mmCIF file of C-alpha atoms and ligand atoms in Angstrom:
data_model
loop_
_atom_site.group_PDB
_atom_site.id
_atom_site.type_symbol
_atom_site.label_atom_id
_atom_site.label_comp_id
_atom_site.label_asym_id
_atom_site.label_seq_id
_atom_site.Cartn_x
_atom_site.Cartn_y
_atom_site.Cartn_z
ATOM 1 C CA UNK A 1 -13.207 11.457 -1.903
ATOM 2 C CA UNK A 2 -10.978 8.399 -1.174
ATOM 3 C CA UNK A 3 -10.899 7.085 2.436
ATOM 4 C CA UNK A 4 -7.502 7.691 3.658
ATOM 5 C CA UNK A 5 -6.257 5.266 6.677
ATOM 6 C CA UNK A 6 -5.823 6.772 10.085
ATOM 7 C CA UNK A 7 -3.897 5.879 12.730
ATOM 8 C CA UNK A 8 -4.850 5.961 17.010
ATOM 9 C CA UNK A 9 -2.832 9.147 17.012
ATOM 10 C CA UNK A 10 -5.148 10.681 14.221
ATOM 11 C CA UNK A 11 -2.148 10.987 11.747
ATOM 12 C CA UNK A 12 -2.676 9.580 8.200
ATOM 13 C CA UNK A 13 -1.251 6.772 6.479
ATOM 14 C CA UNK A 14 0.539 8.483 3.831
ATOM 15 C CA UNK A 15 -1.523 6.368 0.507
ATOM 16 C CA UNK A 16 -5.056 6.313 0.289
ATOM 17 C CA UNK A 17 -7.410 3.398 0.852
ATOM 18 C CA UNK A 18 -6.692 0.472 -1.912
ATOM 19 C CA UNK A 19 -8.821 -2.390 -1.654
ATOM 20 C CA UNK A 20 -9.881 -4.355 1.074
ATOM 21 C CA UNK A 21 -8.570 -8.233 1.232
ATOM 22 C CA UNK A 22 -11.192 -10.637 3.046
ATOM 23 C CA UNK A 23 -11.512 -14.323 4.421
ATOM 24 C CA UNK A 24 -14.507 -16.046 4.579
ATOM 25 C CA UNK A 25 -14.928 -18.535 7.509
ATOM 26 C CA UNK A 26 -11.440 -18.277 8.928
ATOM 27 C CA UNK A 27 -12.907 -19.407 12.484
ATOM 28 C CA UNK A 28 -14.040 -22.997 12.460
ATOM 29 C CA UNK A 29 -17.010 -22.097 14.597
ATOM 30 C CA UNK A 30 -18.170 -19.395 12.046
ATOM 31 C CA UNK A 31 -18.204 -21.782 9.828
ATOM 32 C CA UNK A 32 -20.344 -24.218 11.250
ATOM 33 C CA UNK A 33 -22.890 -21.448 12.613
ATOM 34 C CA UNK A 34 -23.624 -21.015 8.763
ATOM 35 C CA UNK A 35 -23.542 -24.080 7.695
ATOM 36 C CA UNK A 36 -20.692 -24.273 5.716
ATOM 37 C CA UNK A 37 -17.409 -27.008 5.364
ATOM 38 C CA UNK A 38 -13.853 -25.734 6.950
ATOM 39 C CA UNK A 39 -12.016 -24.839 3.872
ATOM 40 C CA UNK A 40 -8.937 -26.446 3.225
ATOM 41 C CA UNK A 41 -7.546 -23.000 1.846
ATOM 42 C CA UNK A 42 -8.324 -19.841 2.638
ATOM 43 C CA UNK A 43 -11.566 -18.294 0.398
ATOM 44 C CA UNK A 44 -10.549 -15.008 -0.344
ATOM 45 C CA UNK A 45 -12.568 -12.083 -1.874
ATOM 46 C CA UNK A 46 -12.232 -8.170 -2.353
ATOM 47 C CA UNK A 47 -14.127 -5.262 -0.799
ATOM 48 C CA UNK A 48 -13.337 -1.978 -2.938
ATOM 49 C CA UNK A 49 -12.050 1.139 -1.567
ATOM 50 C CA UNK A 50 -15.221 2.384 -1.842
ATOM 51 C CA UNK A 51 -16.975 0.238 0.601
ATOM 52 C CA UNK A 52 -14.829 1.915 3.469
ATOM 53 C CA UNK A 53 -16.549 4.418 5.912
ATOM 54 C CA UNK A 54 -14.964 5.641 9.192
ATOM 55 C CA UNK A 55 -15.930 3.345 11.957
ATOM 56 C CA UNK A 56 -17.412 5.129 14.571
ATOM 57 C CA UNK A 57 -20.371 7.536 15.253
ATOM 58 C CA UNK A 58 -22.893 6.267 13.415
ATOM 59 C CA UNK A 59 -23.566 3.389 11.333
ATOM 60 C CA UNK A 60 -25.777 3.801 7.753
ATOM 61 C CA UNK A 61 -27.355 0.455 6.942
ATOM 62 C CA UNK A 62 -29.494 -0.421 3.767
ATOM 63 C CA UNK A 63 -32.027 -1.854 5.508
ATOM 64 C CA UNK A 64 -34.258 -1.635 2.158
ATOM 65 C CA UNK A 65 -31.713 -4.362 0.984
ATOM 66 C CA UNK A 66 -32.909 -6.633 3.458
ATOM 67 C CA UNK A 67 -30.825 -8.360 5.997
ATOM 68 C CA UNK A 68 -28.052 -6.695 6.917
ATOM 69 C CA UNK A 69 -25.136 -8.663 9.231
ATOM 70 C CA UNK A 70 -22.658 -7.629 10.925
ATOM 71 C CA UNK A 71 -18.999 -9.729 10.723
ATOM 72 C CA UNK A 72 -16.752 -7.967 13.743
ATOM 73 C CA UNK A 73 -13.103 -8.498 12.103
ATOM 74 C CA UNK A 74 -9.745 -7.508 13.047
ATOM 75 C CA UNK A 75 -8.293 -5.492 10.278
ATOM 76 C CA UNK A 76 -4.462 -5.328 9.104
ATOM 77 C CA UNK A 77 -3.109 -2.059 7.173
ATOM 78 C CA UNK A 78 -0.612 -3.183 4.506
ATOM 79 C CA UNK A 79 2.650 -0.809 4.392
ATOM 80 C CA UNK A 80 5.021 -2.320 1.739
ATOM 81 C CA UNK A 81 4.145 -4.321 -1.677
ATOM 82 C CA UNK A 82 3.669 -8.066 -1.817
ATOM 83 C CA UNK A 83 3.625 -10.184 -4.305
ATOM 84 C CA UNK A 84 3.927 -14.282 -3.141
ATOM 85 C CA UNK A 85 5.295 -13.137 -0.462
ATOM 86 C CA UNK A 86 6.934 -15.847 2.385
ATOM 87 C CA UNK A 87 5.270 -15.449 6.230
ATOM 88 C CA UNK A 88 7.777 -13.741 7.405
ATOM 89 C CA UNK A 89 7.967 -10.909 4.992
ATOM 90 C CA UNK A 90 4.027 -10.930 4.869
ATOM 91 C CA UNK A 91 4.087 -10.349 8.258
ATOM 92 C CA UNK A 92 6.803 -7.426 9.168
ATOM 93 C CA UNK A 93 4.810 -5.993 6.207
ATOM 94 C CA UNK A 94 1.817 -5.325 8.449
ATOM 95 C CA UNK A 95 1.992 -1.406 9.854
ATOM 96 C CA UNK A 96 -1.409 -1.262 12.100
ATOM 97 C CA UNK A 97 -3.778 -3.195 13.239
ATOM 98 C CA UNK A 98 -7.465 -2.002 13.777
ATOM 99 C CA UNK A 99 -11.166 -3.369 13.419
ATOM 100 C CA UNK A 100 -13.811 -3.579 10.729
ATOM 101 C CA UNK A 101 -17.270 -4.490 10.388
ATOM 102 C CA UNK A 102 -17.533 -6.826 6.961
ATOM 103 C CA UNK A 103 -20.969 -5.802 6.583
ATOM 104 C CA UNK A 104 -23.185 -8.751 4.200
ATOM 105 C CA UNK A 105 -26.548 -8.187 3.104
ATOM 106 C CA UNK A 106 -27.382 -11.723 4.229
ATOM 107 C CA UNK A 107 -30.476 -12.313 1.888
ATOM 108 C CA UNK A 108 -28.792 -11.203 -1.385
ATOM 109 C CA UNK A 109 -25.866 -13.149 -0.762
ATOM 110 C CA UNK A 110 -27.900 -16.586 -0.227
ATOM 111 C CA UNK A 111 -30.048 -15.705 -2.867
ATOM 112 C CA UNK A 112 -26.617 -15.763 -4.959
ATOM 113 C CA UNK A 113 -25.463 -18.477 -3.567
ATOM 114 C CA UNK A 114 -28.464 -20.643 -4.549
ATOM 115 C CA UNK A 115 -28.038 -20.011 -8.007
ATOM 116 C CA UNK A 116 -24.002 -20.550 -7.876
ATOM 117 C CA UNK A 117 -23.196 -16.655 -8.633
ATOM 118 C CA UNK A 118 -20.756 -14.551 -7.282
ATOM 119 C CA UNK A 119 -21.933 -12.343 -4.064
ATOM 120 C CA UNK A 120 -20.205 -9.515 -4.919
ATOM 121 C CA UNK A 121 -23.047 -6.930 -4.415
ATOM 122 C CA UNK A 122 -23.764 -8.477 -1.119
ATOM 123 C CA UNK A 123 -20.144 -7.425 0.164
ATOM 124 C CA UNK A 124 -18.692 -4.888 -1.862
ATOM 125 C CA UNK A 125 -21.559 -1.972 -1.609
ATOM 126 C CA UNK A 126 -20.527 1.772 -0.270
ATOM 127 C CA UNK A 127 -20.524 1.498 3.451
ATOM 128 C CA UNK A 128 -19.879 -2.452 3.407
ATOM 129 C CA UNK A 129 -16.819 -1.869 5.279
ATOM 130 C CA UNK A 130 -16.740 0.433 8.657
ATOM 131 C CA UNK A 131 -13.194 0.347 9.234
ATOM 132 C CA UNK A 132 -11.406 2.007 12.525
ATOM 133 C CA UNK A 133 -8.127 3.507 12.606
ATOM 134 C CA UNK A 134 -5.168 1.610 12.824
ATOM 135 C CA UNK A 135 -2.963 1.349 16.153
ATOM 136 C CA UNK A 136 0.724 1.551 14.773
ATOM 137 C CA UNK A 137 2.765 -1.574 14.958
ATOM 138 C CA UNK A 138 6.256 -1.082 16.076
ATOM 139 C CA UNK A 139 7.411 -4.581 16.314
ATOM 140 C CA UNK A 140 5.469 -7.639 15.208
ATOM 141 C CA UNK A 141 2.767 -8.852 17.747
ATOM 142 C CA UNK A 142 1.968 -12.079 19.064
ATOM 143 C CA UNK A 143 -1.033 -12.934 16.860
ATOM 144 C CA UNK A 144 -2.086 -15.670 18.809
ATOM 145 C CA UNK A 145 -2.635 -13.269 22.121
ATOM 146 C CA UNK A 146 -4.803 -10.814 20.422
ATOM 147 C CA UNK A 147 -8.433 -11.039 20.851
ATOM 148 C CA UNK A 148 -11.238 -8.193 19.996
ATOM 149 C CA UNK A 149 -15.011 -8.512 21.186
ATOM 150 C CA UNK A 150 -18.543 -6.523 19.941
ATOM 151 C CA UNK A 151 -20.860 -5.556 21.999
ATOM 152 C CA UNK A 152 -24.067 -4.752 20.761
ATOM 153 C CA UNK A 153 -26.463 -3.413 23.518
ATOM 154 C CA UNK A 154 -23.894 -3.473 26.055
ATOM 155 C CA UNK A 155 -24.204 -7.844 25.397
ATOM 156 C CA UNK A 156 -21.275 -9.609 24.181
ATOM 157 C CA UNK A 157 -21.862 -10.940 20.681
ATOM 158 C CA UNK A 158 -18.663 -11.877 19.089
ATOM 159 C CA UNK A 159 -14.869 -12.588 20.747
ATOM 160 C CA UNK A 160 -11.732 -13.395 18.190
ATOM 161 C CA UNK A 161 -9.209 -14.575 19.678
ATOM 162 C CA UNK A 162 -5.575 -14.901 17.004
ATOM 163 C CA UNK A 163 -5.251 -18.560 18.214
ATOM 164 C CA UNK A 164 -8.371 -19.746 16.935
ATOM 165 C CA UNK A 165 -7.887 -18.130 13.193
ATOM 166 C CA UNK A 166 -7.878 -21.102 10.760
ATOM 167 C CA UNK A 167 -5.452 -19.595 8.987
ATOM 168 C CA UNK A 168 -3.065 -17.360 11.439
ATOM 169 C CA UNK A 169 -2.260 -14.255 10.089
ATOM 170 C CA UNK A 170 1.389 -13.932 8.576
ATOM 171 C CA UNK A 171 0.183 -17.599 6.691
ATOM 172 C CA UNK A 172 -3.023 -15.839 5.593
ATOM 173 C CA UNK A 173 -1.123 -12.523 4.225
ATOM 174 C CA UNK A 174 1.261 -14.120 2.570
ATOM 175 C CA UNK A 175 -1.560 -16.462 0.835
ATOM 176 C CA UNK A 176 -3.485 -13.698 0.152
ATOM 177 C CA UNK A 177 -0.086 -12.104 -1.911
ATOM 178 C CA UNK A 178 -0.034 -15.113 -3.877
ATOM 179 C CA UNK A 179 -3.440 -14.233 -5.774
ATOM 180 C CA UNK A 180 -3.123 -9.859 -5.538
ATOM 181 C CA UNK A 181 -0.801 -8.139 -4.872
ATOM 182 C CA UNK A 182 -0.595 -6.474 -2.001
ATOM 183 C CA UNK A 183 0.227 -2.581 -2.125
ATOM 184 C CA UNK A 184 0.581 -0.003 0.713
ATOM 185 C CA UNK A 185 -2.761 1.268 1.937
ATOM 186 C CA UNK A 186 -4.368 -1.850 1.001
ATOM 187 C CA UNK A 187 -6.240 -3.352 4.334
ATOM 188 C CA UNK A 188 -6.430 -7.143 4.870
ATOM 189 C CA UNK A 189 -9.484 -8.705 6.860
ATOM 190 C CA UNK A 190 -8.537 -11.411 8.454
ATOM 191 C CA UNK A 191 -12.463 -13.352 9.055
ATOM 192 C CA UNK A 192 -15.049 -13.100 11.700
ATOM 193 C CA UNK A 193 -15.843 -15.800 15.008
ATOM 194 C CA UNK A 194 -19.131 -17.655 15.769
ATOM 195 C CA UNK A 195 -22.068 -14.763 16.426
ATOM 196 C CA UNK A 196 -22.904 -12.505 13.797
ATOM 197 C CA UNK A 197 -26.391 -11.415 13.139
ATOM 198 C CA UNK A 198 -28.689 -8.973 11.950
ATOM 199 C CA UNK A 199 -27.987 -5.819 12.488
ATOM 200 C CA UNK A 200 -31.177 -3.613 14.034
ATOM 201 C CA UNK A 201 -32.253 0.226 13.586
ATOM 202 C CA UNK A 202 -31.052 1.573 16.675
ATOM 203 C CA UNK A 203 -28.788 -0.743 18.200
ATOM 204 C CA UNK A 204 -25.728 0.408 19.665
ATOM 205 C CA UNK A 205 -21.825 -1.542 18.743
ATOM 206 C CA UNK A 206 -18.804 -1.284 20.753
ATOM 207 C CA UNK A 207 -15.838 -2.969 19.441
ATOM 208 C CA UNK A 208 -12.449 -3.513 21.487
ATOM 209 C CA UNK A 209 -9.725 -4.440 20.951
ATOM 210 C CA UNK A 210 -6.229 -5.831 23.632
ATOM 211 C CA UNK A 211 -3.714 -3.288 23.329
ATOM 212 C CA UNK A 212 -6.318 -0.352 23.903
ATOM 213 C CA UNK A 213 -8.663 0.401 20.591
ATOM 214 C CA UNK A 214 -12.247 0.754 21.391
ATOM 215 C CA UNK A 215 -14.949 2.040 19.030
ATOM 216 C CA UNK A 216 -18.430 2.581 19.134
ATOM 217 C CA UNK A 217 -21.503 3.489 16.718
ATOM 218 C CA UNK A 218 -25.263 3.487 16.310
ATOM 219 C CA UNK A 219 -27.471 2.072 13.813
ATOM 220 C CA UNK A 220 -29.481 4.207 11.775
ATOM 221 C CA UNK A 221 -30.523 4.076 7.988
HETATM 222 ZN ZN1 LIG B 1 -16.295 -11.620 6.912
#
């Protein structure tokens, strides 16, 4: 069954779930934490529709797989079609705003890495992407004043704030419509902050985010 986007009011987007835009090391300090350079352009890749899972409850992790991190992310629902789209029209295309987990079996993807392959399979697996619902977007936000935080074990792990992005968010979109285009019920992740980790059997997230979202799930396997 396709994963159909919700919004804080429970009603549904009306398209299904298309695929999932990401950013890798859109945070400076991410990037560093792992080791790698501060792009000079944005490094984009896709999760599929079938990596979503409702965010919330509990959490199913592969630990068989090996590490498995967690990447707290603030997550934008697409509403109209892009296609190299400006910043502006990138940006009033955005309908809600919600959070994901971009979850990243850690040890496949450097295992990939080292030999120069993609890392697909370390991103794109079902249940890669927990995914919240949306809260509606009436007007366009100041991205620079939103922030989100996880919690795991009630200790503060990760804070994004909008003004540290790399790449700020109607700039990003609209990048991201010059290599797919964007359709309605497609979700764009916009990168995680300094502090991700392993993710432990057990271990209890909370994820909020300003304007009023606030999720929470358990680990299990
Ligand atoms: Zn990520």
């Amino acid at each position: 069954m396709r994963f159909v986007p919700r919004f804080t009011d429970g009603q549904a987007f009306p398209h299904a779930l298309g695929k999932i835009v990401c950013v890798g090391r859109n945070y400076a300090d991410h990037a560093r934490e792992l080791d790698n350079p501060v792009p000079s352009e944005p490094l984009l890749f896709i999760k599929p529709a079938t990596s979503a899972v409702p965010l919330g409850g509990t959490l199913d992790v592969p630990f068989s797989r090996g590490e498995v991190h967690y990447e707290a992310e603030l997550a934008l629902l697409i509403g109209e079609t892009l296609t190299h789209a400006t910043a502006d029209e990138a940006e009033s295309a955005i309908v809600g705003i919600g959070l994901a987990l971009d979850l990243t079996l850690r040890d496949v993807q450097a295992r990939l890495k080292e030999k120069g392959h993609p890392w697909e399979v370390a991103k794109g697996f079902d249940g890669a992407c927990p995914l919240s619902h949306f809260l509606p977007l009436g007007r366009i936000p100041n991205w620079n004043a939103l922030s989100f935080e996880l919690h795991i074990d009630g200790e503060l792990r990760q804070r994004g704030e909008g003004a540290d992005m790399l790449f700020p968010v109607p700039t990003l979109v609209a990048e991201m419509s010059r290599h797919f285009t964007l359709e309605p019920g497609d979700v764009v992740l916009t990168g995680t902050p300094a502090g991700v980790g392993q993710l432990s059997r057990g271990a209890q997230l909370r994820l909020t985010l300003t304007g009023g979202l606030e999720v929470s799930a358990r680990v299990v396997e």
